[in-house]
Backbone as CSV, one residue per row, in Angstrom:
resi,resn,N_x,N_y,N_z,CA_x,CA_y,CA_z,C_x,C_y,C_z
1,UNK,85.641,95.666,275.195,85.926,96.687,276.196,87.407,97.101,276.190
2,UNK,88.528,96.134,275.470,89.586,96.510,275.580,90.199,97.724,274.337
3,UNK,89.221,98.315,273.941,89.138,99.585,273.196,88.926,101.006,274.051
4,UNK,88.583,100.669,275.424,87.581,101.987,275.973,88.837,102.672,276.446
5,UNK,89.189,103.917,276.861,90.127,105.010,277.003,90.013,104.854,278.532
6,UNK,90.354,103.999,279.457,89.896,103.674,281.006,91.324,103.658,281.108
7,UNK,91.409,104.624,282.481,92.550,104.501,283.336,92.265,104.369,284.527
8,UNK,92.975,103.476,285.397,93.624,103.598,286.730,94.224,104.723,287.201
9,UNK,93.843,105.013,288.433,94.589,105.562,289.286,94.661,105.352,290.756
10,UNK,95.786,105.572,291.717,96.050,105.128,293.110,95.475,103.714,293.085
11,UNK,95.480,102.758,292.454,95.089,101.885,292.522,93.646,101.330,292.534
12,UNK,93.038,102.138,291.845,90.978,102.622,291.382,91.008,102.632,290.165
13,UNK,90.246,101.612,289.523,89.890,101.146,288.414,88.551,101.997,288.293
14,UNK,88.243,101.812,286.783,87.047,102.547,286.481,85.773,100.981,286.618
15,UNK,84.146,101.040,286.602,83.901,99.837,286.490,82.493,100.497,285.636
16,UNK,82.295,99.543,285.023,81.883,99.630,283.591,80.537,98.621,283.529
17,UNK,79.868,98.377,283.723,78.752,97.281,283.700,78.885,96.525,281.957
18,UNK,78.384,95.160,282.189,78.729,94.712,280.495,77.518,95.115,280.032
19,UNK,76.206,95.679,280.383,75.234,96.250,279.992,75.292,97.495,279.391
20,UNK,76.433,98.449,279.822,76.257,99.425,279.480,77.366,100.173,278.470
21,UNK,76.848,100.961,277.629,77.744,101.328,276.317,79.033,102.602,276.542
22,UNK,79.796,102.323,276.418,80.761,104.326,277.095,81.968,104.150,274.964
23,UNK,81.516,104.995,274.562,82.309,105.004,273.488,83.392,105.529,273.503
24,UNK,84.478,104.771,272.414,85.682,104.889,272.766,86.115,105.671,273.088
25,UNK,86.183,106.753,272.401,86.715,108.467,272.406,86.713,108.636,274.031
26,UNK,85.230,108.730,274.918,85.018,108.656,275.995,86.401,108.588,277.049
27,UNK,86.506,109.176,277.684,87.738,108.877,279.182,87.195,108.384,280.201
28,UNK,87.556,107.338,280.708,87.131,107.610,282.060,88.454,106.988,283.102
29,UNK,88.292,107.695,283.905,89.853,107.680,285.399,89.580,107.550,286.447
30,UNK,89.517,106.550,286.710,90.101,106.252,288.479,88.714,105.770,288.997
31,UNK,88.034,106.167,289.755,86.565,105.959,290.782,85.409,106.224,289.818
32,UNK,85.099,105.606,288.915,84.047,105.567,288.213,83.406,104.563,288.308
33,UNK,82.140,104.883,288.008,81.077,103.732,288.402,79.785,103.907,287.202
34,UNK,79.807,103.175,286.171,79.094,103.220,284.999,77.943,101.854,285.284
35,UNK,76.818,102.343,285.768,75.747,100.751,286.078,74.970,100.682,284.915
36,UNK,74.260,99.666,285.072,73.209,98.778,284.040,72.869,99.668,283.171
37,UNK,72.939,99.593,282.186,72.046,100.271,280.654,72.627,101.322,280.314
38,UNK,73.539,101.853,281.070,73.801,103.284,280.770,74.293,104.046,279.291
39,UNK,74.088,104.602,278.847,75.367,105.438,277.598,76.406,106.872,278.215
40,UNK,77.144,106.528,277.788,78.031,107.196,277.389,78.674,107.688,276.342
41,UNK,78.528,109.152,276.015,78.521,109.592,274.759,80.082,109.960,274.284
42,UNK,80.089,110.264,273.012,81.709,110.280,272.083,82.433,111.386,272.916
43,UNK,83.820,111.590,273.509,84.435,112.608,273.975,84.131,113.275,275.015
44,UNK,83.164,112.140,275.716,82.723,112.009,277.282,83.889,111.924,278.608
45,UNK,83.902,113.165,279.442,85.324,113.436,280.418,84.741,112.919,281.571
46,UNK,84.761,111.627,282.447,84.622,111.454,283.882,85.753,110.986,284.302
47,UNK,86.382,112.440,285.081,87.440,112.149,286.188,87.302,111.966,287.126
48,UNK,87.539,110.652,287.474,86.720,110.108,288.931,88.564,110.380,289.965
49,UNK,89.407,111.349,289.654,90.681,111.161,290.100,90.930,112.051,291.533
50,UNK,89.805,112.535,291.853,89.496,113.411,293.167,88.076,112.459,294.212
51,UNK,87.049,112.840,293.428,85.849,112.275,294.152,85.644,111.226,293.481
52,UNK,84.572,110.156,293.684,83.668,108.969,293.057,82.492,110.035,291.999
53,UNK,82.327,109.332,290.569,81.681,109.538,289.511,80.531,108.264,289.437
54,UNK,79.051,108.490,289.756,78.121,107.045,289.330,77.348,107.685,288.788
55,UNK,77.028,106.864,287.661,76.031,106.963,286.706,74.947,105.771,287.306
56,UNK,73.797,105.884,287.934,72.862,104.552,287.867,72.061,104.481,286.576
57,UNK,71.365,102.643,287.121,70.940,102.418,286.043,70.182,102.709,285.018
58,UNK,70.217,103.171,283.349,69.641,103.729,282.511,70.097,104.820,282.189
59,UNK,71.029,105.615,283.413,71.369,106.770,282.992,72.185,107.652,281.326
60,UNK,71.942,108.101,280.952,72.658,108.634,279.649,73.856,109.890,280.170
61,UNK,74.915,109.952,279.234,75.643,111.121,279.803,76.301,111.139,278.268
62,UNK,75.784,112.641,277.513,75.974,112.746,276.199,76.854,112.988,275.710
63,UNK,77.096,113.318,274.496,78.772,113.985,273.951,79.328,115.430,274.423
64,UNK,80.807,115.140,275.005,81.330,116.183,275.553,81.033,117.019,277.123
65,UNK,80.485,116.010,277.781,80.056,116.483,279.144,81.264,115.967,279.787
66,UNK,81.156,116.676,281.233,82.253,116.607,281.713,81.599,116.145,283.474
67,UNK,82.031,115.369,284.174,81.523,114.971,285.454,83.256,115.054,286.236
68,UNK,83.237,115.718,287.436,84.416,116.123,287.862,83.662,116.160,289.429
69,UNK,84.536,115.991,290.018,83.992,116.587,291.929,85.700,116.723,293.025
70,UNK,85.225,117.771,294.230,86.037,117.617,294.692,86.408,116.162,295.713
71,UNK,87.616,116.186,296.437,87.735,115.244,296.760,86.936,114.522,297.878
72,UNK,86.524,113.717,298.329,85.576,113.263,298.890,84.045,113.399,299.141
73,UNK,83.904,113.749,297.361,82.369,113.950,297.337,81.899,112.563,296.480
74,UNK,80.647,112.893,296.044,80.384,111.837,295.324,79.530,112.605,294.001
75,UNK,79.773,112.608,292.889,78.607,112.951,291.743,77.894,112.130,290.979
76,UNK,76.660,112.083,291.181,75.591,111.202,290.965,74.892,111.628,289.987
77,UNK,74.402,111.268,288.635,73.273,110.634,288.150,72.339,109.230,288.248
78,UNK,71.523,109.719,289.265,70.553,108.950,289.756,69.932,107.935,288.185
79,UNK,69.119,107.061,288.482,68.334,105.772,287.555,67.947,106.765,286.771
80,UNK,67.634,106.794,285.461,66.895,107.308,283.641,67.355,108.629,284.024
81,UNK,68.284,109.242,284.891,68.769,110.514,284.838,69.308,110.779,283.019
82,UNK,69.209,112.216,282.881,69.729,112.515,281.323,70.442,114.178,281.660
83,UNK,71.575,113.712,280.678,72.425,114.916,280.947,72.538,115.041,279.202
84,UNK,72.431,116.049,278.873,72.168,116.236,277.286,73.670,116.729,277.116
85,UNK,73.941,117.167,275.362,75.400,117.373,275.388,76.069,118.614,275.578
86,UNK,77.488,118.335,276.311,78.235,119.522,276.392,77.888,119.783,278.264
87,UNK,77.031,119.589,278.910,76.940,119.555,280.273,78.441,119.297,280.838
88,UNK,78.380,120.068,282.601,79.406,119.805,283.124,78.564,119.872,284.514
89,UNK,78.814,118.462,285.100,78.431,118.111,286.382,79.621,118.294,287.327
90,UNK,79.762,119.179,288.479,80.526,119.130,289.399,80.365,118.893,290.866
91,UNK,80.321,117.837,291.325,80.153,117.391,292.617,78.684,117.134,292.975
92,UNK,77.723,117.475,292.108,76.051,117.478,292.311,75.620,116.294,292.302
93,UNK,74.341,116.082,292.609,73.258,115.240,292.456,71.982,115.307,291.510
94,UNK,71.916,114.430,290.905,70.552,114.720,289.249,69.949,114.073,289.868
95,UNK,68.707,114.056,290.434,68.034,112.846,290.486,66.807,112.028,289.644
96,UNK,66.414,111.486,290.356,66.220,110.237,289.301,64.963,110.631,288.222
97,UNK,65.457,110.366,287.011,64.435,110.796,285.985,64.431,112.089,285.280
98,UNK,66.055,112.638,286.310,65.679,114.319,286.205,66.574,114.799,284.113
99,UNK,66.275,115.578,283.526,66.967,115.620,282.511,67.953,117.272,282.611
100,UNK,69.054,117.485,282.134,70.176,118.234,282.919,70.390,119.048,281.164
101,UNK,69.830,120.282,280.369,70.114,120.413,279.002,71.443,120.750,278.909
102,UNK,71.558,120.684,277.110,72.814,121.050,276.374,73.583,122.492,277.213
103,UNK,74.942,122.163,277.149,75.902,123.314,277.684,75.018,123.756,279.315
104,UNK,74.758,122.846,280.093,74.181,123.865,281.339,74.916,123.045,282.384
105,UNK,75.537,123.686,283.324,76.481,123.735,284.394,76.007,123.781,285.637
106,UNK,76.180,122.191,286.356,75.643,122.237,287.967,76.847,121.857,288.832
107,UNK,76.645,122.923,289.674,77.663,122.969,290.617,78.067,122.074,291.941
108,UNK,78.873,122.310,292.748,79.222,121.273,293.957,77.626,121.734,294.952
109,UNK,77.770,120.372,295.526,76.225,120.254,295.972,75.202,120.660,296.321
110,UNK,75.180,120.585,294.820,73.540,120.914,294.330,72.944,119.758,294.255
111,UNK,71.485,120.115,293.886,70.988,118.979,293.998,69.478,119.251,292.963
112,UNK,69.930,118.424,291.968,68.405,118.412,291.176,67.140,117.843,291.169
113,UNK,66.299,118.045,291.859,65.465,116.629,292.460,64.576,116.036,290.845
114,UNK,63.935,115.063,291.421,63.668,113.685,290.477,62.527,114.252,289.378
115,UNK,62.951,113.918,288.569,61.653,114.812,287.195,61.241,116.246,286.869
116,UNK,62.750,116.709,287.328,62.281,117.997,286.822,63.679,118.211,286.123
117,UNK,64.017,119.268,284.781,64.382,119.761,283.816,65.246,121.121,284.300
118,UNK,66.318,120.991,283.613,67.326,122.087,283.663,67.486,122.615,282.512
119,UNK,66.900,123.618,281.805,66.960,124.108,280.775,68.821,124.390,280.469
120,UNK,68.746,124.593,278.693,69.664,124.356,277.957,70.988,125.613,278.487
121,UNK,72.209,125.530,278.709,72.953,126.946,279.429,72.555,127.174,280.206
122,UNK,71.700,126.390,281.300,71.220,127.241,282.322,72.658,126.986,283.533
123,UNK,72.597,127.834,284.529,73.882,127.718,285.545,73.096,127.440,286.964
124,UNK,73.423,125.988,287.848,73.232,125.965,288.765,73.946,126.623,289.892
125,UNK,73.688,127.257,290.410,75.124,127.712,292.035,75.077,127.013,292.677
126,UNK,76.933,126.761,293.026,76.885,126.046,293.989,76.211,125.885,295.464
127,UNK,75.479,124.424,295.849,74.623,124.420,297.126,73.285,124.400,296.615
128,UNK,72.714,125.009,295.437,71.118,125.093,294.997,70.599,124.104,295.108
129,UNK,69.519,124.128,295.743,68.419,122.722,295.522,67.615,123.107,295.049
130,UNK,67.016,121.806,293.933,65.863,122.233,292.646,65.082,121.356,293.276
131,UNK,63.137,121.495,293.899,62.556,120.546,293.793,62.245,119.449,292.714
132,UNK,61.195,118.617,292.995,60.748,117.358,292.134,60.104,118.394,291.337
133,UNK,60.116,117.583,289.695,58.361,117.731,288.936,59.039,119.587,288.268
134,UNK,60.324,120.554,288.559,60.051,121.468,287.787,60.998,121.978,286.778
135,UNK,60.574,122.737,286.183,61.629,123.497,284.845,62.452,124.589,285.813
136,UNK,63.923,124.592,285.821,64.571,125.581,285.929,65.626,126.254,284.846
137,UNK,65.258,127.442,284.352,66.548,128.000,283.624,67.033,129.224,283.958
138,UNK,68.002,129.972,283.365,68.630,131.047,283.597,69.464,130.882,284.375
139,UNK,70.820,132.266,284.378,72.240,132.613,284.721,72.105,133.384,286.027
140,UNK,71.586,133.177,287.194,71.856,131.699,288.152,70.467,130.976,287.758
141,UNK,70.337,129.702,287.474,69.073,128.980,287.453,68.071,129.156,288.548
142,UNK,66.740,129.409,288.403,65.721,130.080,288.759,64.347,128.622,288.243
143,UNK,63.656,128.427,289.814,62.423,127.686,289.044,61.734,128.451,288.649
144,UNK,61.212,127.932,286.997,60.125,128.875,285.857,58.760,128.412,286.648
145,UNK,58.712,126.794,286.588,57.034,126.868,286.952,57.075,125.041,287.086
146,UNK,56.142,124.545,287.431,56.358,123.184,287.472,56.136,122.757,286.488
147,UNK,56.468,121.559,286.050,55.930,120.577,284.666,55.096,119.905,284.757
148,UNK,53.911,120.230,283.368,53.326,119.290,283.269,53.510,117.595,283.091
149,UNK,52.363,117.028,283.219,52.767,115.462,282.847,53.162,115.457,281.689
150,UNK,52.494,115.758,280.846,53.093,115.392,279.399,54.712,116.230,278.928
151,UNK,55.554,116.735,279.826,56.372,117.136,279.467,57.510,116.259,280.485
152,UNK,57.332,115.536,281.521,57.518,114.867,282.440,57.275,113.280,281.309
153,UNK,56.323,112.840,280.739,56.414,111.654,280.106,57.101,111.737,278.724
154,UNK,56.912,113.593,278.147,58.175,113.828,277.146,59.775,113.267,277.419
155,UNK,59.970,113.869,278.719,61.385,113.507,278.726,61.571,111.676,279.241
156,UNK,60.320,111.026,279.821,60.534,109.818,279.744,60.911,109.055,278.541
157,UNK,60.299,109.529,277.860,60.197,108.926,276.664,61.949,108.938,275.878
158,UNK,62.191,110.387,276.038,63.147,110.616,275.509,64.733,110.093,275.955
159,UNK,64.311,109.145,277.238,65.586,108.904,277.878,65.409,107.185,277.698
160,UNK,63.921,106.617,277.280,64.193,105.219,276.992,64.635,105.254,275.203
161,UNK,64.633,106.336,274.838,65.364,106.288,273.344,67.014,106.205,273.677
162,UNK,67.584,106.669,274.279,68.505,106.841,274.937,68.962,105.167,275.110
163,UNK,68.427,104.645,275.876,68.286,102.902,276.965,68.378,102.213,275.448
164,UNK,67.360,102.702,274.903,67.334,101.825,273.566,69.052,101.968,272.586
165,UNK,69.226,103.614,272.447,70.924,103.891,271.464,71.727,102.772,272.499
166,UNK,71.818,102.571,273.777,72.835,101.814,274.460,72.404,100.300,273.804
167,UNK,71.462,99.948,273.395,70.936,98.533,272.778,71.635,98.386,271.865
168,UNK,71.614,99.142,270.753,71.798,99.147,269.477,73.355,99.453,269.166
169,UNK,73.959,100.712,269.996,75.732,100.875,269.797,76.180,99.274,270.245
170,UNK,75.709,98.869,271.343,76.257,97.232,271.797,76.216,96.510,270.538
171,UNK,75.112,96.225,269.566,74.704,95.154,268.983,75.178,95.294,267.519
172,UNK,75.663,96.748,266.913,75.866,97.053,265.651,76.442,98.079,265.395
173,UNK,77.391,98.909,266.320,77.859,99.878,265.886,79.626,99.530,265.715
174,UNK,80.337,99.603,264.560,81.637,99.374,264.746,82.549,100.515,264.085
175,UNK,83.826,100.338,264.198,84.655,100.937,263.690,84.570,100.741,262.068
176,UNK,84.636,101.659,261.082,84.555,101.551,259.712,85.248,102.782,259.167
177,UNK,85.522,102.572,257.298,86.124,103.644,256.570,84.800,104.282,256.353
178,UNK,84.915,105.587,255.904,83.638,106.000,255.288,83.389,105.964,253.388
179,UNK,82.530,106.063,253.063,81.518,105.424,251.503,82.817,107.182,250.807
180,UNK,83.211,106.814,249.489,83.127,107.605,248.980,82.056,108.551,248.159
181,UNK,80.646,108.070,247.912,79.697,108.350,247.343,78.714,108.201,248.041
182,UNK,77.306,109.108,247.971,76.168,108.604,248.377,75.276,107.367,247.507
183,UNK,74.794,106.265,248.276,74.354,105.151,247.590,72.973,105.764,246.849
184,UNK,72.617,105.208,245.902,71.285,105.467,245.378,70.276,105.439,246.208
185,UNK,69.890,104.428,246.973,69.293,103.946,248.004,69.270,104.102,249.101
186,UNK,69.906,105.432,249.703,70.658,105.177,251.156,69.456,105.280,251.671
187,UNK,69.251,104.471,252.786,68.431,104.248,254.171,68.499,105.396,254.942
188,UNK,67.752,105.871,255.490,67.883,106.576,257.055,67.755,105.884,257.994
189,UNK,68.000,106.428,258.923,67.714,105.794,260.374,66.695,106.050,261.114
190,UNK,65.645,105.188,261.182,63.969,105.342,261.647,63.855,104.709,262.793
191,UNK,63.395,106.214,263.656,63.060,105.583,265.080,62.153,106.341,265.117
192,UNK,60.996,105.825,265.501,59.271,106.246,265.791,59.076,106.723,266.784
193,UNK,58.577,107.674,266.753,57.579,108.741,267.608,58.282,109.374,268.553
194,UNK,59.765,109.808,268.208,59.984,110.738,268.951,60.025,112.264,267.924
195,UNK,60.151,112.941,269.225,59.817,114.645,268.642,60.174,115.443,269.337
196,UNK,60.627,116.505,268.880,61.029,118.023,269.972,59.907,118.235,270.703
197,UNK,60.786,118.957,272.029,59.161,119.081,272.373,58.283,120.473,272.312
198,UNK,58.627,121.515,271.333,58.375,121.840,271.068,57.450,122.106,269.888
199,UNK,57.455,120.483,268.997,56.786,119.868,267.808,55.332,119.292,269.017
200,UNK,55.726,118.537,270.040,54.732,118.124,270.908,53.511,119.052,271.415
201,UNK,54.427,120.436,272.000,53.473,121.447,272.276,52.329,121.946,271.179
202,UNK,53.225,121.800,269.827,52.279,122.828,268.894,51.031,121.432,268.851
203,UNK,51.335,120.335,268.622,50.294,119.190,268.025,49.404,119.199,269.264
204,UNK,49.960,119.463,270.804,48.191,119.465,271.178,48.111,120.967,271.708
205,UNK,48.483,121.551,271.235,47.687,123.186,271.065,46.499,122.955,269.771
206,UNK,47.014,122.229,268.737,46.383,122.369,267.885,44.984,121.785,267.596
């Protein structure tokens, strides 16, 4: 841990669970609160130097997102919450289970309720509340329609892959030079049965 980019401030430490992974690149300042299982992705910004920043347990928060609030708020990702990459959380609430897509922006308190999806660029306004269970996208975000289960156990799925990368960066990921050559043999990296879910839709249309 004495690699991670953690600062103090006013005398507020960041706190870090030994369960959970925040990679180096990652910042984090002042009132942060990183619980059980969580990831934290490469060039990850939580300035906890105004309001409190918590991630609960399982939560993911991907590469290049940014979690910021004003002062005496609190910004929450609730338990298996997922914030995909490039997101910027400001002062809101994700709740639990809920998944937040690439580049999409939620504002001071808002509030995303539990299992439902924020499509990719989509823009929350500040104050919006999203019920449980639906898809919202568009510039101001708008609910499309509710989610089915299987798109609801899609993104489950997709956030214990997540629980699992925090397993695996702990257990085997280190600092290294890189190969000048590709090996004859090179391996990929095989992880089973996940899929876009757009690969999901077509297989049971079909």
């Amino acid at each position: 841990m004495n690699s991670l980019r953690v600062y103090a401030i006013d005398g507020i430490t960041p706190v870090v669970d030994p369960t959970a992974y925040v990679h180096p690149s990652a910042v984090l300042i002042g009132d942060v609160i990183v619980g059980p299982g969580c990831y934290v992705g490469p060039c990850a910004s939580l300035r906890g130097d105004f309001g409190r920043l918590i991630l609960e347990r399982g939560a993911n928060l991907q590469d290049t997102c940014v979690m910021h609030g004003f002062p005496g708020t609190d910004t929450v990702v609730e338990e298996d919450g997922h914030i995909g990459h490039g997101a910027v959380l400001h002062g809101c609430r994700i709740g639990r289970n809920a998944l937040v897509g690439m580049n999409a922006v939620i504002m001071d308190n808002a509030v995303i309720g539990a299992n439902s999806i924020v499509a990719a660029s989509s823009f929350i306004k500040a104050g919006q509340e999203i019920p449980d269970g639906v898809l919202v996208a568009g510039l101001p975000g708008r609910v499309v329609r509710p989610l089915s289960d299987e798109e609801i156990a899609w993104k489950g799925e997709g956030t214990k892959t997540y629980q699992e990368l925090t397993r695996r960066c702990l257990a085997t990921m280190v600092e290294t030079a890189p190969l000048t050559e590709v090996e004859a043999d090179r391996r990929r990296i095989e992880i089973a049965g996940v899929i876009p879910l757009v690969d999901l839709k077509k297989e049971s249309a079909a």
